[in-house]
mmCIF file of C-alpha atoms and ligand atoms in Angstrom:
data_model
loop_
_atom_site.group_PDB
_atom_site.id
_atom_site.type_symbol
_atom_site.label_atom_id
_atom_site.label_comp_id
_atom_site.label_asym_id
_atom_site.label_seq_id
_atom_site.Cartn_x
_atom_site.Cartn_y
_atom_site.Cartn_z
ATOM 1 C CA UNK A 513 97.445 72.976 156.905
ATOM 2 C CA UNK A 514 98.802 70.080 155.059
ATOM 3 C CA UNK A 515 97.984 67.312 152.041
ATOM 4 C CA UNK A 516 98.837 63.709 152.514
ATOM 5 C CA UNK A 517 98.201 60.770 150.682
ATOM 6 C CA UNK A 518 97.676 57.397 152.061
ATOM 7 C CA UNK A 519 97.748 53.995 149.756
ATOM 8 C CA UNK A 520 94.821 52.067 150.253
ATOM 9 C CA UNK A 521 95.936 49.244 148.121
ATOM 10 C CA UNK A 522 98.878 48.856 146.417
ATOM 11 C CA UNK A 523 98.186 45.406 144.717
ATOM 12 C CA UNK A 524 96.439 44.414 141.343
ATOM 13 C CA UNK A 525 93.853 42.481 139.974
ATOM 14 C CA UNK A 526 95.744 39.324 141.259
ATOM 15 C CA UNK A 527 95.972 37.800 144.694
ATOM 16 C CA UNK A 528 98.747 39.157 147.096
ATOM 17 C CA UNK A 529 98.850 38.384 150.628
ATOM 18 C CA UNK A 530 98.827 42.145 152.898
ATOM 19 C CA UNK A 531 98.208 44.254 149.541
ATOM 20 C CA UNK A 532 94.822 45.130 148.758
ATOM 21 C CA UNK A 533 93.161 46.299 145.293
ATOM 22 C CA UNK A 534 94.591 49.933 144.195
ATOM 23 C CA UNK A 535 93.476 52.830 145.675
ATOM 24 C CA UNK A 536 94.778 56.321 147.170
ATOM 25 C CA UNK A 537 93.461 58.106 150.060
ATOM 26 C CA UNK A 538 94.016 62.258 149.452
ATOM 27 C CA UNK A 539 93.575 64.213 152.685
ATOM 28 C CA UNK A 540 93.665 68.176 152.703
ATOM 29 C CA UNK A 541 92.662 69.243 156.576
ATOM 30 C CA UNK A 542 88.920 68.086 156.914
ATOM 31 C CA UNK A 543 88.894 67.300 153.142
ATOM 32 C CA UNK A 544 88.882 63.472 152.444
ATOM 33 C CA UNK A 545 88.631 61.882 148.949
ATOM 34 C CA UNK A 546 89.436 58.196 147.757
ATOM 35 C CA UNK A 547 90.564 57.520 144.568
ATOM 36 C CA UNK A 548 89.853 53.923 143.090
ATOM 37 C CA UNK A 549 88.120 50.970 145.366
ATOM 38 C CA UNK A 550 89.810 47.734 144.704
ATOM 39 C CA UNK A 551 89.847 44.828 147.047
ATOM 40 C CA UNK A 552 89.634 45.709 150.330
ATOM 41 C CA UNK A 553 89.848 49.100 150.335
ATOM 42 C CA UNK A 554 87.151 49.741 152.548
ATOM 43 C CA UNK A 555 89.105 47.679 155.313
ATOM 44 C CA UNK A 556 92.032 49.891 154.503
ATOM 45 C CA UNK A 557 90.635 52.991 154.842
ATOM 46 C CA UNK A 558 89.198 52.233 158.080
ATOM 47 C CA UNK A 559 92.640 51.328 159.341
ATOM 48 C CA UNK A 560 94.073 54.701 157.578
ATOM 49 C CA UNK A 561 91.860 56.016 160.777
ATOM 50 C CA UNK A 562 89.008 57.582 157.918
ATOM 51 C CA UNK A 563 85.949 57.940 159.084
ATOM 52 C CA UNK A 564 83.707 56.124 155.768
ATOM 53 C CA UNK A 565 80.661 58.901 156.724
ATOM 54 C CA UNK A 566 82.806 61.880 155.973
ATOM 55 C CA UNK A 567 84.535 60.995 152.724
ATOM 56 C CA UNK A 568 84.043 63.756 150.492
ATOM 57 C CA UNK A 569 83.921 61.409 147.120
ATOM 58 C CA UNK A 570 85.133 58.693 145.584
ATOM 59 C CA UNK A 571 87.301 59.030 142.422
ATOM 60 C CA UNK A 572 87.342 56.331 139.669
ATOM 61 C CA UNK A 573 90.005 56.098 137.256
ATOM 62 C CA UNK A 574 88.506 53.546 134.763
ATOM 63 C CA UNK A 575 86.140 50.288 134.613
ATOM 64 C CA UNK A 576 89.110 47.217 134.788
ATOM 65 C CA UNK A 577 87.710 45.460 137.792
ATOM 66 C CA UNK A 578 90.664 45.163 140.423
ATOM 67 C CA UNK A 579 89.474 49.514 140.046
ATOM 68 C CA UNK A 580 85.797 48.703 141.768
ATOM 69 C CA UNK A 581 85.480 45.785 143.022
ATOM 70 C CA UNK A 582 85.186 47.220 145.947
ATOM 71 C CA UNK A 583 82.528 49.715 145.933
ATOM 72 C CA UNK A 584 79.445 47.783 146.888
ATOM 73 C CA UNK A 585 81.838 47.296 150.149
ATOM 74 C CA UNK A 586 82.330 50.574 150.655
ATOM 75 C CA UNK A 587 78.920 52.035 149.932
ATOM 76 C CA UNK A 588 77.530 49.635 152.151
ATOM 77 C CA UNK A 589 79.425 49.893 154.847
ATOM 78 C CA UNK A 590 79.335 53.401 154.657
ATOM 79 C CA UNK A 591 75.647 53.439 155.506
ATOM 80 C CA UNK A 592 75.799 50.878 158.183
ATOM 81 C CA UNK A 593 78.454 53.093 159.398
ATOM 82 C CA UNK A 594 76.347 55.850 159.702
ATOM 83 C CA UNK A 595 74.103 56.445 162.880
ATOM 84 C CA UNK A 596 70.683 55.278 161.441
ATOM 85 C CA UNK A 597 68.918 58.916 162.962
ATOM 86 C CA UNK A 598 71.848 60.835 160.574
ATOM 87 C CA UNK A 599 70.555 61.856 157.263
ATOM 88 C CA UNK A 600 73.534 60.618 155.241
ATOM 89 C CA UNK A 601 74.104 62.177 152.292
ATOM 90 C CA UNK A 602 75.111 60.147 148.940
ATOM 91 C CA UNK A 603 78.249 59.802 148.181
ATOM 92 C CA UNK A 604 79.459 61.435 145.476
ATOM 93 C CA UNK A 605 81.065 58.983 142.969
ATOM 94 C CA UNK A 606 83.169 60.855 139.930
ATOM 95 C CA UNK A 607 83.562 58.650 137.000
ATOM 96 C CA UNK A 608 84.298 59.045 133.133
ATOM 97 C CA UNK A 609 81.459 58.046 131.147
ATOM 98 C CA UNK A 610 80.869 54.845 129.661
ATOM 99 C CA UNK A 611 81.251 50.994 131.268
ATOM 100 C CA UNK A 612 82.109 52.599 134.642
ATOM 101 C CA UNK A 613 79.159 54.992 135.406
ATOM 102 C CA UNK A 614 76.602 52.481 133.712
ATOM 103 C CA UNK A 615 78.564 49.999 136.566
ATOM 104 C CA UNK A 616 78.467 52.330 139.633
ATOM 105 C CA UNK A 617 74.789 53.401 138.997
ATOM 106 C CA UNK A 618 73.631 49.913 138.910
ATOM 107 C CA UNK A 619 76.276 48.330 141.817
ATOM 108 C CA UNK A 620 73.858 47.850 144.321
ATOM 109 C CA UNK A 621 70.711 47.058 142.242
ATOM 110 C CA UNK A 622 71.488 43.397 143.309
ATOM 111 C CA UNK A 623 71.497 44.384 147.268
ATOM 112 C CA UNK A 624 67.959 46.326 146.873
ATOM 113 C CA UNK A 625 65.913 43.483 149.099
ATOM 114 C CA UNK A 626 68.554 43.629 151.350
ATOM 115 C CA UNK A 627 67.931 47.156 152.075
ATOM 116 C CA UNK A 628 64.858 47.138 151.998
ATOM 117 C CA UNK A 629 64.752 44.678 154.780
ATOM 118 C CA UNK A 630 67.689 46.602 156.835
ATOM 119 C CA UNK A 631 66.167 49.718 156.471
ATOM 120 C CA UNK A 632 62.593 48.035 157.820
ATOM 121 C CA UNK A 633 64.227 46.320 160.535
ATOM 122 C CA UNK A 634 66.419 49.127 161.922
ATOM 123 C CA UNK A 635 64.593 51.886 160.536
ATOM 124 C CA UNK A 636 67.615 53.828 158.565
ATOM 125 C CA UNK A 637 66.369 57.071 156.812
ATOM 126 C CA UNK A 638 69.201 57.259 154.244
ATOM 127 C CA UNK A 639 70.014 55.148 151.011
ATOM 128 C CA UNK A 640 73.772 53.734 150.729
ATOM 129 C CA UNK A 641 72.617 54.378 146.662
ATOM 130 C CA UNK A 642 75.688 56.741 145.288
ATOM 131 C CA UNK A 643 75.180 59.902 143.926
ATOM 132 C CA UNK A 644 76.759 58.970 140.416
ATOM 133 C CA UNK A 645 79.040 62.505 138.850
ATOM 134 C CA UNK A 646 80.153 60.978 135.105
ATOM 135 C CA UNK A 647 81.990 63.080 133.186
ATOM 136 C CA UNK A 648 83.038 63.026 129.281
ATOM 137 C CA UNK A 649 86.869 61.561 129.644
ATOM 138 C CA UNK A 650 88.974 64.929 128.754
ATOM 139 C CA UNK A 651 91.432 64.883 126.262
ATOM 140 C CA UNK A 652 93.346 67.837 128.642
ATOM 141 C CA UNK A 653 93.156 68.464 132.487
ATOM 142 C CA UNK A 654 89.795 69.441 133.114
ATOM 143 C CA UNK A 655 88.004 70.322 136.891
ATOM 144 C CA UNK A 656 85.518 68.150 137.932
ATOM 145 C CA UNK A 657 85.019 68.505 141.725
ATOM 146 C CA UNK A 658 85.659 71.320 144.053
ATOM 147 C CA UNK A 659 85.345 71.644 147.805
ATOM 148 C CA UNK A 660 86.421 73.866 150.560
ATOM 149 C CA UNK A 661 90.054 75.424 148.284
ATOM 150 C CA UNK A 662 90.784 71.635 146.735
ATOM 151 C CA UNK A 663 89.891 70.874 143.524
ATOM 152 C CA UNK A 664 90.238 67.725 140.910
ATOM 153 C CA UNK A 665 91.184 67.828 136.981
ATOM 154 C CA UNK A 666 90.719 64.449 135.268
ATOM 155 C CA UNK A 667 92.384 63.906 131.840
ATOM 156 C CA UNK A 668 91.970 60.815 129.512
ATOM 157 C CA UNK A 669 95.259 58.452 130.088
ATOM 158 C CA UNK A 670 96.632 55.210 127.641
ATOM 159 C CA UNK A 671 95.296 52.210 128.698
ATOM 160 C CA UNK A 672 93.838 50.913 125.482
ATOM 161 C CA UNK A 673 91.574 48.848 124.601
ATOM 162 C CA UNK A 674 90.372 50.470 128.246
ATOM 163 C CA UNK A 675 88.585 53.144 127.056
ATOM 164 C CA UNK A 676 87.617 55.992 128.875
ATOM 165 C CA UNK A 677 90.838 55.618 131.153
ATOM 166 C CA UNK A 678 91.582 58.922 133.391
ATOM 167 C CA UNK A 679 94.768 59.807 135.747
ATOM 168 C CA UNK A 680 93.685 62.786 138.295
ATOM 169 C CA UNK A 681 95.661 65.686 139.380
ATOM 170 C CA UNK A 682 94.379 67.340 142.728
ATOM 171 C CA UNK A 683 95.508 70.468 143.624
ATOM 172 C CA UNK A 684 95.058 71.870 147.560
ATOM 173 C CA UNK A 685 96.043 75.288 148.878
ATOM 174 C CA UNK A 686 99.410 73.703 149.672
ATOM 175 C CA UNK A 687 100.498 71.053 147.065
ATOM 176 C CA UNK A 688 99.804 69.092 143.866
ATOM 177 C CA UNK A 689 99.151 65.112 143.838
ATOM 178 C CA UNK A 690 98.986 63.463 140.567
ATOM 179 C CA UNK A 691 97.382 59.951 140.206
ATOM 180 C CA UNK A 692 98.216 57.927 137.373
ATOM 181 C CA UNK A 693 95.644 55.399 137.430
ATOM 182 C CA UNK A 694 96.340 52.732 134.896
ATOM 183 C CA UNK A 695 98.225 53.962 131.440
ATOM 184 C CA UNK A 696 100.986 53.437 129.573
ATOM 185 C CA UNK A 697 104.073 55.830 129.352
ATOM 186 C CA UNK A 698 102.668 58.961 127.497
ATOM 187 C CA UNK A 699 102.739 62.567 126.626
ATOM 188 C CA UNK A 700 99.047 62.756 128.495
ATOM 189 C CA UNK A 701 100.227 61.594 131.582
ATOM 190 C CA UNK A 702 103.430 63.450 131.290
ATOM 191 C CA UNK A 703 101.478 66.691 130.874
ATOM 192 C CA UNK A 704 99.395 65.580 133.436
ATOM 193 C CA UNK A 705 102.174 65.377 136.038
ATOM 194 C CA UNK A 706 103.735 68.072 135.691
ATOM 195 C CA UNK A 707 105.307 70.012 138.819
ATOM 196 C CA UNK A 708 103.869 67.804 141.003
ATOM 197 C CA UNK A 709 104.954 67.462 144.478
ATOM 198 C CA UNK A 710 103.703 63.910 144.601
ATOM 199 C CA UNK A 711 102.969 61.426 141.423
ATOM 200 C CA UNK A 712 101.470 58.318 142.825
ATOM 201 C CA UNK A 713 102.055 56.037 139.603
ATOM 202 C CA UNK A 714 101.413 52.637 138.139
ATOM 203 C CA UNK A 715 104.763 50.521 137.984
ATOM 204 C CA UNK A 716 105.398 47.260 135.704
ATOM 205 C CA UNK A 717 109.143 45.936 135.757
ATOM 206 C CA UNK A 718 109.517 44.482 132.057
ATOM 207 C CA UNK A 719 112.673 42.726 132.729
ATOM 208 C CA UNK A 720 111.053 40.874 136.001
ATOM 209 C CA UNK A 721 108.010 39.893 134.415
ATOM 210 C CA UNK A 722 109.385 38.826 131.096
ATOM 211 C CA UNK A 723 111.240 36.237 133.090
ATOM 212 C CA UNK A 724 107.698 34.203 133.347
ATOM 213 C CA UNK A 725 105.698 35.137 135.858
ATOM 214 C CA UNK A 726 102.798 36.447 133.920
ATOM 215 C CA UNK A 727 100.893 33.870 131.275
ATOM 216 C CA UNK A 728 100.903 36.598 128.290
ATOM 217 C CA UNK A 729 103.068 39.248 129.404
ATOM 218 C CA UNK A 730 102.868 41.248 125.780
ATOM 219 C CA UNK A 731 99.656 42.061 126.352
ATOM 220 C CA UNK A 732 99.579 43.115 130.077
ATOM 221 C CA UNK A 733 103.197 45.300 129.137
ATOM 222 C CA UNK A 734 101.201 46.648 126.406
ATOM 223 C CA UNK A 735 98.993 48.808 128.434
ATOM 224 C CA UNK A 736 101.185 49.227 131.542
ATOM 225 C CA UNK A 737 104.141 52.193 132.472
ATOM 226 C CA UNK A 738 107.423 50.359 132.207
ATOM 227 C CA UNK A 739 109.521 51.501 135.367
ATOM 228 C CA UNK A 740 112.777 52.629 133.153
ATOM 229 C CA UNK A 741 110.404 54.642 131.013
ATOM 230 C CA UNK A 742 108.730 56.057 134.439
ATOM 231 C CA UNK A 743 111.786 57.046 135.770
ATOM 232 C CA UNK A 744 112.420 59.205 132.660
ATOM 233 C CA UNK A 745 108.641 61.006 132.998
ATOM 234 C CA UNK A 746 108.704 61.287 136.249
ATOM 235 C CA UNK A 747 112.437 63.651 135.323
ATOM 236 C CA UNK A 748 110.981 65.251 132.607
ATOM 237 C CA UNK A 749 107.860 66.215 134.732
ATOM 238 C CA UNK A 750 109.779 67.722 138.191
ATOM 239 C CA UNK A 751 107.895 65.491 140.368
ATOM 240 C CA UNK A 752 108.804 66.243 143.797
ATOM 241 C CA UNK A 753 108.325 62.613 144.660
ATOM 242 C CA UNK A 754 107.257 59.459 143.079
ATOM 243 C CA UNK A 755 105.291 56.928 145.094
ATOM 244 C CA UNK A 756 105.128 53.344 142.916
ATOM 245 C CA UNK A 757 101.551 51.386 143.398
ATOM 246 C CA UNK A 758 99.880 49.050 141.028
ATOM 247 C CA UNK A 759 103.141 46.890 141.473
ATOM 248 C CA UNK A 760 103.711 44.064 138.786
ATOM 249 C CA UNK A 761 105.480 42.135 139.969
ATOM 250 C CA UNK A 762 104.715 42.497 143.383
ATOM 251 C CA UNK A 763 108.207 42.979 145.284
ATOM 252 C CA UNK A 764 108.208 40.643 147.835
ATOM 253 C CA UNK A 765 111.792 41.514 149.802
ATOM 254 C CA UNK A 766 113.836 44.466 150.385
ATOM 255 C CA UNK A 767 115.855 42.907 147.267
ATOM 256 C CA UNK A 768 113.057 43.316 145.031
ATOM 257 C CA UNK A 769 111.950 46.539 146.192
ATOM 258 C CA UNK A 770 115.408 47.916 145.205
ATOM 259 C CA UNK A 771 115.218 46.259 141.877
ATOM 260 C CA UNK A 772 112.042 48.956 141.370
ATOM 261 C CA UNK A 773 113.990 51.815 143.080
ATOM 262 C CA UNK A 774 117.184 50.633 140.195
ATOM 263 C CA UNK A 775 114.782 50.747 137.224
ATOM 264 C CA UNK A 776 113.273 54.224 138.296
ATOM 265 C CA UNK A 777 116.907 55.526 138.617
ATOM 266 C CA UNK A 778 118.124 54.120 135.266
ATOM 267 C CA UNK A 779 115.308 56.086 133.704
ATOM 268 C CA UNK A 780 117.091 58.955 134.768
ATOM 269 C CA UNK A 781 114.513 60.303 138.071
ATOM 270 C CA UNK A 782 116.398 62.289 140.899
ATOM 271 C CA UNK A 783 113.503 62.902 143.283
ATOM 272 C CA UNK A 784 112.459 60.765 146.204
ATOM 273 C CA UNK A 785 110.714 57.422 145.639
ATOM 274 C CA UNK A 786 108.634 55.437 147.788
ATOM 275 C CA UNK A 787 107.473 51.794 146.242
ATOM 276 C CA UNK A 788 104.065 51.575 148.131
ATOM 277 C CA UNK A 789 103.066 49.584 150.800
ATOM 278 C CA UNK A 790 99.341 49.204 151.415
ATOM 279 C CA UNK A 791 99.248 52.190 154.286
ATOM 280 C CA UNK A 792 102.261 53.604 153.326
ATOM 281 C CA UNK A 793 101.376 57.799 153.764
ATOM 282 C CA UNK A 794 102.903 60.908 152.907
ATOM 283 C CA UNK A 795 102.871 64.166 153.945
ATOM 284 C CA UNK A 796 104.098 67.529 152.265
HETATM 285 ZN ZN1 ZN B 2201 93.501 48.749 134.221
HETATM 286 ZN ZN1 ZN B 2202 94.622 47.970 137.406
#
């Protein structure tokens, strides 16, 4: 009887060596459900130990690519996954409406000869097609999925111009995990976390990146959760613990982890804090 989370990716849309595209891997008992499906994520959740056939659904917080760029990966290898004499049943996909559904109903329409010739020459009695669940982006924590005591609320996040944008909040017999998605600092998100025993948030250090890094940081800070800021939400909130993914910059040393770990205390946070490695899992 227990939830963990495991980080499938803790990167963003640009190249990192050992950190894949964002995603978070919720387990409750038999219960598995992914939330995002960057780069690589598929690989990840393989080496999380999850079983791709038995994933419960798939969770996506908003259209920005480094978000799905993996899901023709995953769907695909899902079904090859499967023994071709199992009837595998779609995978449910849950996605605000808009760009992203209109993107994960039509993902594989490129890979239909494909297969069609796979399912000739092996003779596979399932589709890998997703069984697409979009939902009107709600303005206040709303449910949409249940299963076996767990269920999901989605509510609309800041990420302008990204629009629909959700953060999820999953709640099992035996804890609360928050995901932020992408968003700025906000009341929504805020709300959203609250009393969690685990917020699994976005993080972008101002004071690093301003020093350069990025080519126009205005506009990437202007849709991003500064980590002073996060620390005070994250106080505000009661989060039991506060897991940092989505990390711009990405820390590359123990040095620059701490930097992360100093802006989240600044903002006044007393709680644990983990800044995410790709496989990095808790349990509560
Ligand atoms: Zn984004
Ligand atoms: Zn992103």
């Amino acid at each position: 009887m227990s939830t963990s989370i495991t980080i499938t990716g803790s990167g963003t849309p640009l190249m990192e060596p050992g950190r894949a595209g964002p995603g978070v891997l919720l387990r409750y008992q038999g219960t598995a459900i992914q939330f995002d499906c960057g780069r690589a994520t598929t690989l990840r959740l393989t080496e999380a130990g999850q079983d791709l056939t038995t994933l419960a659904a798939l969770a996506i917080t908003h259209h920005h690519s480094d978000h799905l760029v993996g899901l023709a990966d995953l769907l695909m290898s899902r079904w090859l996954e499967a023994d071709r004499s199992e009837l595998l049943d779609p995978l449910p996909v849950l996605v605000p409406d808009g760009p992203g559904s209109r993107l994960v109903g039509t993902v594989l329409d490129p890979w239909q000869e494909e297969i069609a010739m796979r399912t000739a020459h092996v003779g596979y009695t399932s589709s890998p097609d997703p069984a697409v669940r979009p939902f009107p982006a709600p303005a206040t924590p709303s449910v949409v999925f249940r299963l076996d005591g767990l269920s999901v609320e989605a509510a609309s996040v800041r990420h302008e111009p990204v629009i629909p944008a959700v953060g999820y909040r999953v709640t099992t017999p035996d804890a609360t995990v928050v995901i932020s998605g992408d968003t700025t600092i906000c009341q929504e998100m805020e709300d959203l976390a609250s009393g969690a025993d685990i917020l699994v948030h976005e993080a972008f250090r101002t004071s690093a990146v301003w020093g350069g890094l990025l080519s126009d940081p205005k506009a990437i800070a202007a849709y991003h959760s500064d980590t002073v800021q996060l620390g005070g939400l994250a106080q505000r909130a009661g989060v039991g613990t506060l897991v940092l993914t989505h990390l711009i910059p990405s820390p590359r040393t123990e040095a620059d982890k701490e930097a992360y770990m100093a802006d989240i205390r600044a903002g006044g946070y007393k709680g644990k804090v983990l800044v995410a490695d790709d496989l990095d899992s808790i349990t509560v």
